[in-house]
PDB file of C-alpha atoms in Angstrom:
ATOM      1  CA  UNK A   3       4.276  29.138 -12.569  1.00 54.00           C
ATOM      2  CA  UNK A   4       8.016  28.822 -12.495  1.00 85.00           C
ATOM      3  CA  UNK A   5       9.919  25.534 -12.885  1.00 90.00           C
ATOM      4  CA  UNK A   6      11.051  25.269  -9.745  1.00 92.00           C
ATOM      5  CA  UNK A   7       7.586  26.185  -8.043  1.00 94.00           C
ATOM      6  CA  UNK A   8       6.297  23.340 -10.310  1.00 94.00           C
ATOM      7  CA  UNK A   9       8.839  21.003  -9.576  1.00 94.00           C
ATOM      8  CA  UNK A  10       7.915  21.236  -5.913  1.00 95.00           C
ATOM      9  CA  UNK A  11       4.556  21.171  -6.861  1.00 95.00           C
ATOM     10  CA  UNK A  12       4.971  17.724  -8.108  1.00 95.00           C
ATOM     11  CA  UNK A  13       7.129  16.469  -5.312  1.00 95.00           C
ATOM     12  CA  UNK A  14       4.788  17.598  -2.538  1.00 95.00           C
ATOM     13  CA  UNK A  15       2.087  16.105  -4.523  1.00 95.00           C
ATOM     14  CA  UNK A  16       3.500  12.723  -3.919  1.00 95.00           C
ATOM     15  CA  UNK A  17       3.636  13.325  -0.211  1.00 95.00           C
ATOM     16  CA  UNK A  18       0.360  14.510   0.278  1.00 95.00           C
ATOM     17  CA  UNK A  19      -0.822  11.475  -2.456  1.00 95.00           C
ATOM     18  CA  UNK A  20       0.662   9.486   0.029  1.00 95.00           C
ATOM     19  CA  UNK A  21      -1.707  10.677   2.847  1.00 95.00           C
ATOM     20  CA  UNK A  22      -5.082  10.631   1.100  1.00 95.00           C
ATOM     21  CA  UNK A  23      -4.942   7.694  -0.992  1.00 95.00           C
ATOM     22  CA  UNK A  24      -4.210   6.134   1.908  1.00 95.00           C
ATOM     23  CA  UNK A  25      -6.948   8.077   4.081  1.00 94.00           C
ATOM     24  CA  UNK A  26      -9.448   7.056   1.511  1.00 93.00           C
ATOM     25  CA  UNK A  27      -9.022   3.950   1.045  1.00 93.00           C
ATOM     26  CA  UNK A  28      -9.287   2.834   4.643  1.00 94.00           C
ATOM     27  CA  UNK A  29     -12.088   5.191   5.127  1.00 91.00           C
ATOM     28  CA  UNK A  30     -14.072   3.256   2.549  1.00 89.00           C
ATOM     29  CA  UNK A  31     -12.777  -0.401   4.012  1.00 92.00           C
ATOM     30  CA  UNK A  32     -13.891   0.439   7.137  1.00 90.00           C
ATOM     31  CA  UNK A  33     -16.943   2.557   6.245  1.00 86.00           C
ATOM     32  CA  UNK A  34     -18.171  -0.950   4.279  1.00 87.00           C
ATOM     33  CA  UNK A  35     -17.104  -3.419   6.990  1.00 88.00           C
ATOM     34  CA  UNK A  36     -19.249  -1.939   9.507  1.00 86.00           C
ATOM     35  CA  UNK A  37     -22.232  -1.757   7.366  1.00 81.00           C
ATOM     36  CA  UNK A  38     -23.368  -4.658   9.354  1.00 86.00           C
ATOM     37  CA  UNK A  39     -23.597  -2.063  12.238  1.00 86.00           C
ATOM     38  CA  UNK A  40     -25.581   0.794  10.539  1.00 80.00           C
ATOM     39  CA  UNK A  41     -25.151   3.394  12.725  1.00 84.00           C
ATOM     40  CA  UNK A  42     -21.616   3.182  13.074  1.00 86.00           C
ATOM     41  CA  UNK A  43     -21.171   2.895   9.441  1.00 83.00           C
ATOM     42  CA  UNK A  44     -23.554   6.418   8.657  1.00 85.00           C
ATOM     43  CA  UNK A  45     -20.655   7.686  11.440  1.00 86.00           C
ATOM     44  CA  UNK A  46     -17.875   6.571   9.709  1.00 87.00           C
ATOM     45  CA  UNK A  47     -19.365   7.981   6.298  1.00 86.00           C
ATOM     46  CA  UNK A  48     -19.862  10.991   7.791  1.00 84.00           C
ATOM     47  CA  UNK A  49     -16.461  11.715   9.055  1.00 88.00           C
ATOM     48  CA  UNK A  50     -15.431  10.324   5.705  1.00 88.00           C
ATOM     49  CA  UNK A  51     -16.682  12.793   4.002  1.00 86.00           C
ATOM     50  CA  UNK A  52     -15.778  15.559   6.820  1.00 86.00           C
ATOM     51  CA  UNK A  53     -11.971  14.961   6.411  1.00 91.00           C
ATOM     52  CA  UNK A  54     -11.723  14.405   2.541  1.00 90.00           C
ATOM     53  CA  UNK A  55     -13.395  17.934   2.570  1.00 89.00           C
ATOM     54  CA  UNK A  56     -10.496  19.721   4.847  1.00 92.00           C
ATOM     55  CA  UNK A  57      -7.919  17.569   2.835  1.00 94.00           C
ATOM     56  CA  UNK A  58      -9.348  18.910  -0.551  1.00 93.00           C
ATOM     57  CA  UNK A  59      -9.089  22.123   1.096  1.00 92.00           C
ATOM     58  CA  UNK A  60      -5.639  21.937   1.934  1.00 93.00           C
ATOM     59  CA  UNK A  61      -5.103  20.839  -2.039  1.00 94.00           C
ATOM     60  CA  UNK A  62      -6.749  23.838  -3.307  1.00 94.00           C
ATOM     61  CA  UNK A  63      -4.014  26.463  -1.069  1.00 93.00           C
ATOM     62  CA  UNK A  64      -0.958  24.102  -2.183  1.00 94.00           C
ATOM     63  CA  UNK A  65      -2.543  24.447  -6.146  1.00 94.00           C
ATOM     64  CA  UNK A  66      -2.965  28.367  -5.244  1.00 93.00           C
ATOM     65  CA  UNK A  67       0.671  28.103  -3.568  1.00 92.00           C
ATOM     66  CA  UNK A  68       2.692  26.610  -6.032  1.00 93.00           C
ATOM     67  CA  UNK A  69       1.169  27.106  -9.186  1.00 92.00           C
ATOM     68  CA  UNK A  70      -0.968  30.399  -8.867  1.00 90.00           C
ATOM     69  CA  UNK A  71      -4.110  28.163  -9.590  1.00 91.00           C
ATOM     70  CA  UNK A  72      -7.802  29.615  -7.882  1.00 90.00           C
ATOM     71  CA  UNK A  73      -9.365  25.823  -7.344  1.00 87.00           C
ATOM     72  CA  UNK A  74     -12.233  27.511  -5.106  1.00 80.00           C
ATOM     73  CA  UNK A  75     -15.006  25.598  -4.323  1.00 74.00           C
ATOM     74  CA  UNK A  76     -18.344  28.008  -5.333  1.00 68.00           C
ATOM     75  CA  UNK A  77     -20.783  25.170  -4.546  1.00 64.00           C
ATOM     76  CA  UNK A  78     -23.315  26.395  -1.908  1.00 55.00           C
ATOM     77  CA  UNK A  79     -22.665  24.939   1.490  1.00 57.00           C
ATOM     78  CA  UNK A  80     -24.409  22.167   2.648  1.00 57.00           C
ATOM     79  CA  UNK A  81     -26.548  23.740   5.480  1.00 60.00           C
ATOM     80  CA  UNK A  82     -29.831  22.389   6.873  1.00 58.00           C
ATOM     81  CA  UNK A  83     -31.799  22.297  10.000  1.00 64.00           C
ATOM     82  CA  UNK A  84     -30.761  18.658  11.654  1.00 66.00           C
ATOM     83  CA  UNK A  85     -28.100  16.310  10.683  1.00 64.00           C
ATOM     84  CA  UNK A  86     -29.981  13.990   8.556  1.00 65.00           C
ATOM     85  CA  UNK A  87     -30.127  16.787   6.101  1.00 68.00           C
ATOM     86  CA  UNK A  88     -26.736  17.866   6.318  1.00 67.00           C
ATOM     87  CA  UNK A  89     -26.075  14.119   5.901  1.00 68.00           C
ATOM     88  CA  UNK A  90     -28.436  13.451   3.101  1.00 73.00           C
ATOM     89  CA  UNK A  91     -27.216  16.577   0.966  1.00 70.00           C
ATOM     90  CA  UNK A  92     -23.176  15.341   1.191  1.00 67.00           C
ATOM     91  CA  UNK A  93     -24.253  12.157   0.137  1.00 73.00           C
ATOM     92  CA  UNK A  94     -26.271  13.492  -3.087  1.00 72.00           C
ATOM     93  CA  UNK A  95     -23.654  16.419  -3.624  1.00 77.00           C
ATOM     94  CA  UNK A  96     -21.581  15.448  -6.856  1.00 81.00           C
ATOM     95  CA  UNK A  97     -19.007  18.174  -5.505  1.00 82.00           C
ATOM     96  CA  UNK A  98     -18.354  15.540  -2.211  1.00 84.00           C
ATOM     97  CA  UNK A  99     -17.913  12.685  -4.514  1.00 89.00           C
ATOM     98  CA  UNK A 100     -15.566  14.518  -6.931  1.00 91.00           C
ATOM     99  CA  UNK A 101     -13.192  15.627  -3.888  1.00 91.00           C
ATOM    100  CA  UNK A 102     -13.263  11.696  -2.786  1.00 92.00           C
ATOM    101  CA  UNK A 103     -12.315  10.614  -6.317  1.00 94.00           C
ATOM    102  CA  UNK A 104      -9.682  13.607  -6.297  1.00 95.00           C
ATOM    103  CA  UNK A 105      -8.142  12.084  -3.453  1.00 95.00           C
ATOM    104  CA  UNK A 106      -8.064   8.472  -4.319  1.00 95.00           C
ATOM    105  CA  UNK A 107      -6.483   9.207  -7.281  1.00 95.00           C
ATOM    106  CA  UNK A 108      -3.799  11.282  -6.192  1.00 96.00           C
ATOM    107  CA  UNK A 109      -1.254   8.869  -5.412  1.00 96.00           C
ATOM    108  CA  UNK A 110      -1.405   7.092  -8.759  1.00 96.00           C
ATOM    109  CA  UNK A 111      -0.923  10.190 -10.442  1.00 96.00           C
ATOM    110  CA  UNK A 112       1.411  11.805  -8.332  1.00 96.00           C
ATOM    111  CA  UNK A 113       3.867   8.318  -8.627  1.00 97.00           C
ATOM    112  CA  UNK A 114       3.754   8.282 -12.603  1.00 97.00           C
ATOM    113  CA  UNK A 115       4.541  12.413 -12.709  1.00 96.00           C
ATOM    114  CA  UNK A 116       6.946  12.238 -10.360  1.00 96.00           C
ATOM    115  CA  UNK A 117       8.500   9.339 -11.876  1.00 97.00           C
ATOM    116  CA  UNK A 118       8.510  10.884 -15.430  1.00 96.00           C
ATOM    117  CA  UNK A 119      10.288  13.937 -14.068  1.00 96.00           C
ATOM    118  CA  UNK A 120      12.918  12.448 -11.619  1.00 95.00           C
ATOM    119  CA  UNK A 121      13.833  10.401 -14.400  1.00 94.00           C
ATOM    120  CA  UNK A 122      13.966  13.282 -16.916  1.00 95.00           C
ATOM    121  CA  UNK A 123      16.172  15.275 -15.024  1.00 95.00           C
ATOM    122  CA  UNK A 124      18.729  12.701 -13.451  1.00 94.00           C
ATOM    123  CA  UNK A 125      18.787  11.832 -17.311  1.00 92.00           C
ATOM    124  CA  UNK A 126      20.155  14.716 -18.067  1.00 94.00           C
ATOM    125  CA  UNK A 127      22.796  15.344 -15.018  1.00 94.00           C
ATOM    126  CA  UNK A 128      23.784  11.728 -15.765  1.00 91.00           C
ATOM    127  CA  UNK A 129      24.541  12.273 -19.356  1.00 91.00           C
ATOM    128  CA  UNK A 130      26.001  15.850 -19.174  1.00 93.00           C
ATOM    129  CA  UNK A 131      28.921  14.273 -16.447  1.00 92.00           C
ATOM    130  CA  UNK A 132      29.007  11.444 -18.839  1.00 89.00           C
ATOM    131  CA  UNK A 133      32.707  11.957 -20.281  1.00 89.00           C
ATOM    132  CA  UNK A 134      34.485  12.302 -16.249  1.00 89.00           C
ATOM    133  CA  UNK A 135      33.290   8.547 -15.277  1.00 86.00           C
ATOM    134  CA  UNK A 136      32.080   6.800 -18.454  1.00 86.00           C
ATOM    135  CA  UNK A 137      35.620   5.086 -18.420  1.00 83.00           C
ATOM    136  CA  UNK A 138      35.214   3.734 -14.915  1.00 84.00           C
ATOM    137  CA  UNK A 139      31.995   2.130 -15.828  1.00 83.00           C
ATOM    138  CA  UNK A 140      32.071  -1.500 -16.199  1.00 81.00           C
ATOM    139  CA  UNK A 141      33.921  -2.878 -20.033  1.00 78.00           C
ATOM    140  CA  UNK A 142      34.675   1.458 -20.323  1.00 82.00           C
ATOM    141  CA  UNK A 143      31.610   2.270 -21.840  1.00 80.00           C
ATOM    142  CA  UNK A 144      28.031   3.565 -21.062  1.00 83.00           C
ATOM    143  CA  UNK A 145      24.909   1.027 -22.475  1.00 79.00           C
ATOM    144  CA  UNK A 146      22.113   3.436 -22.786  1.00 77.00           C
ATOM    145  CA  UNK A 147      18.560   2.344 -23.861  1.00 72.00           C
ATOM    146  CA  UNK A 148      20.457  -0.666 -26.627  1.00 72.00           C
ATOM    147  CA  UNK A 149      23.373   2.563 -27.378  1.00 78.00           C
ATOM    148  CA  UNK A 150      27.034   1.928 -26.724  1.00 83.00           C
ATOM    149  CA  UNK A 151      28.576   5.382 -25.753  1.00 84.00           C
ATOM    150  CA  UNK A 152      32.169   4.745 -25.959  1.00 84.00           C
ATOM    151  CA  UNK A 153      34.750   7.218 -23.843  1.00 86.00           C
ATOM    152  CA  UNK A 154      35.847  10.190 -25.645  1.00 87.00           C
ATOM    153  CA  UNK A 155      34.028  11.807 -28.705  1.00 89.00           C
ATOM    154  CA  UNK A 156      30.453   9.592 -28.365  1.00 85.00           C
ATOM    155  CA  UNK A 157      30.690  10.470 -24.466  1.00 87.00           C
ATOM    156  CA  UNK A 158      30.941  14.458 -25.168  1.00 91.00           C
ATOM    157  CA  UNK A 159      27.969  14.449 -27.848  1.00 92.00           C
ATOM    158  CA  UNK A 160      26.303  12.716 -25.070  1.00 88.00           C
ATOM    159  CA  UNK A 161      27.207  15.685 -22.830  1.00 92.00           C
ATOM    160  CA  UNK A 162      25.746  18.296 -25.170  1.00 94.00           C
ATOM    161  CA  UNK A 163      22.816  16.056 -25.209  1.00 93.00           C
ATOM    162  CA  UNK A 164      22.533  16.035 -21.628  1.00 93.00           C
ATOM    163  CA  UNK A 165      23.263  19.747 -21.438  1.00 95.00           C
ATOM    164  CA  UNK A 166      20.394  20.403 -23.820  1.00 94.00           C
ATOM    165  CA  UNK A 167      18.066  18.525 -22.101  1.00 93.00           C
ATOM    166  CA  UNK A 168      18.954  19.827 -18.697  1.00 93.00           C
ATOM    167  CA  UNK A 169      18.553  23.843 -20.070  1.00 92.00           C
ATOM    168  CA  UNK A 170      15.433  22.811 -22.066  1.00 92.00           C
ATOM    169  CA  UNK A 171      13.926  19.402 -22.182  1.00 93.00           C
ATOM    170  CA  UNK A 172      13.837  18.959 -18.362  1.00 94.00           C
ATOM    171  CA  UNK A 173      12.346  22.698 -17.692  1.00 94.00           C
ATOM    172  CA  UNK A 174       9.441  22.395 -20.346  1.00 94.00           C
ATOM    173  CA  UNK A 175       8.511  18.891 -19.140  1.00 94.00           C
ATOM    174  CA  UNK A 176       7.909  20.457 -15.689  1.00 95.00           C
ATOM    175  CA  UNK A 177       6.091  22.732 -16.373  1.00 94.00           C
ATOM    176  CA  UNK A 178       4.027  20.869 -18.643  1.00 94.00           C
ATOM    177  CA  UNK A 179       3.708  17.929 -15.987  1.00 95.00           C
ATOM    178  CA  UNK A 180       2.261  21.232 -13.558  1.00 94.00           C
ATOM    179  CA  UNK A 181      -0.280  21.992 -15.860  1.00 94.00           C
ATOM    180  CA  UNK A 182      -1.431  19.155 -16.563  1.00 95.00           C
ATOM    181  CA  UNK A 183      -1.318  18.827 -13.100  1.00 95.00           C
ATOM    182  CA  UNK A 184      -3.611  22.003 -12.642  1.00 94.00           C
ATOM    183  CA  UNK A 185      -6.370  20.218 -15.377  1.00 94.00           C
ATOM    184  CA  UNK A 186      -6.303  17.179 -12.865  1.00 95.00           C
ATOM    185  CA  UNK A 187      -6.990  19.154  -9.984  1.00 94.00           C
ATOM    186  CA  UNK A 188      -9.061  21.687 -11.799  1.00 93.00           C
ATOM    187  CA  UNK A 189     -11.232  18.813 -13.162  1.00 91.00           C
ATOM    188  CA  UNK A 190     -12.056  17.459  -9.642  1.00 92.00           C
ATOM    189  CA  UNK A 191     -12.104  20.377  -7.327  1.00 91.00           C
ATOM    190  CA  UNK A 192     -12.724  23.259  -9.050  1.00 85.00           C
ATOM    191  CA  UNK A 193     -16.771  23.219  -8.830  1.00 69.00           C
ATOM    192  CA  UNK A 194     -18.942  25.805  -9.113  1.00 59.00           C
ATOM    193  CA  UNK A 195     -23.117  26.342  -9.790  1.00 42.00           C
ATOM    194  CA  UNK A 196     -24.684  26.072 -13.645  1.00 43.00           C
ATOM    195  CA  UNK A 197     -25.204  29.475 -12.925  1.00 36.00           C
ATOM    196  CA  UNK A 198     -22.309  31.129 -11.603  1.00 42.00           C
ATOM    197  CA  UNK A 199     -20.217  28.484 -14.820  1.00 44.00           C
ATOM    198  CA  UNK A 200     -23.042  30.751 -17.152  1.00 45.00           C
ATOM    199  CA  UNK A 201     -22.362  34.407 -15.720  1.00 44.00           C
ATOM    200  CA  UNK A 202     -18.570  33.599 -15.880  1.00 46.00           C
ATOM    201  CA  UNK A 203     -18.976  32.443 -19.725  1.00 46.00           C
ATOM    202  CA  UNK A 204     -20.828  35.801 -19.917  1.00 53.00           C
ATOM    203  CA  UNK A 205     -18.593  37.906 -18.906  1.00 48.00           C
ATOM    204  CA  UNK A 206     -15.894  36.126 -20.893  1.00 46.00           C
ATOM    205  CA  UNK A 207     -18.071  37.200 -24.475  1.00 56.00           C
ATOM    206  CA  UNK A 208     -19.043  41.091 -22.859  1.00 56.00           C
ATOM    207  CA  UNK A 209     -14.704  41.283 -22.730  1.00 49.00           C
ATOM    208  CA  UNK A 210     -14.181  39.804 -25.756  1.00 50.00           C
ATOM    209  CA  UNK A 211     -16.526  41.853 -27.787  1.00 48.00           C
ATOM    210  CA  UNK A 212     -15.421  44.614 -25.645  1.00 46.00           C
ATOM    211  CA  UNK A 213     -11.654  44.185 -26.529  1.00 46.00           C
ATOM    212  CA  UNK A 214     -13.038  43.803 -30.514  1.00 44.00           C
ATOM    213  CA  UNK A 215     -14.654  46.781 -29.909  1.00 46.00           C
TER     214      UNK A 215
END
């Protein structure tokens, strides 16, 4: 993925965090305070589950969107004859579970990579116009992380610094914030049978010893 595409990945991640962290957690306050009211609480489960599903959907096209990622979910659906089964198999399905955890968690994550790259590339901007307003700054001078940049030559090596980091610091840590990004979401909602994990790891040795071939 570019580093633009990834850069918006990481933004909208924040607002969609923002959503389902949210979502979840209420779900599971409310879910627990009307366990005194069974019914209402298998309900409220229920749904839970229902909408953290169509929400981990909607995470798998923005992954495929912005970063070219395939997140599909190969687990086999969870059919049955009545709603108690239906029921019964979301509860045991460790796919379910690992879309709820997904979700919880993407707030969290979402705040600390956004954070890391906001700051990372305002960083940069702010030291490459360093030398045009370091002198307006309060006592003329920049205090930077326990460094004095004085106006003049220490305020134009900061420049190239910023410069630098703009052109290559700030694009690489993007990028490298998206992927590990992707391993996040890949770790969590990427699921997929013993079996169909065993013919894919198949197929990956038949190429390989096809290509040595």
């Amino acid at each position: 993925a570019s580093t633009w595409w990834s850069l918006v990945h990481l933004l909208t991640g924040l607002v969609v965090g923002y959503v389902t962290t949210v979502f979840v957690a209420v779900a599971v306050l409310v879910s627990v305070s009307t366990l005194i009211v069974f019914p209402v609480a298998m309900v409220a489960i229920y749904l839970t589950f229902v909408v953290a599903r169509w929400l981990a959907q909607v995470e798998r096209s923005r992954y495929a969107a912005f970063e070219d990622v395939d997140l599909t979910d190969t687990t086999s659906l969870l059919d049955g004859t009545s709603w108690w089964t239906r029921y019964s198999k979301r509860m045991r399905s460790p796919a379910r579970w690992r879309e709820l955890l997904y979700l919880l968690l993407r707030l969290p994550v979402a705040l600390l990579q956004v954070f890391v790259v906001t700051t990372i590339w305002s960083g940069s901007v702010a030291l490459a116009f360093l030398p045009f307003y370091v002198g307006r700054l309060p006592d003329g001078r920049a205090e930077l992380g326990g460094f004095t940049i004085d106006p003049g030559l220490p305020a134009w090596l900061a420049c190239v610094v910023g410069v630098a980091a703009f052109v290559q610091l700030a694009p690489w840590a993007t990028v490298g914030l998206g992927q590990l990004d992707v391993a996040f979401g890949r770790s969590l909602l990427a699921h997929g049978s013993k079996t169909e994990i065993e013919q894919e790891v198949t197929r990956l040795e038949s190429s390989r010893v096809a290509a040595v071939d």
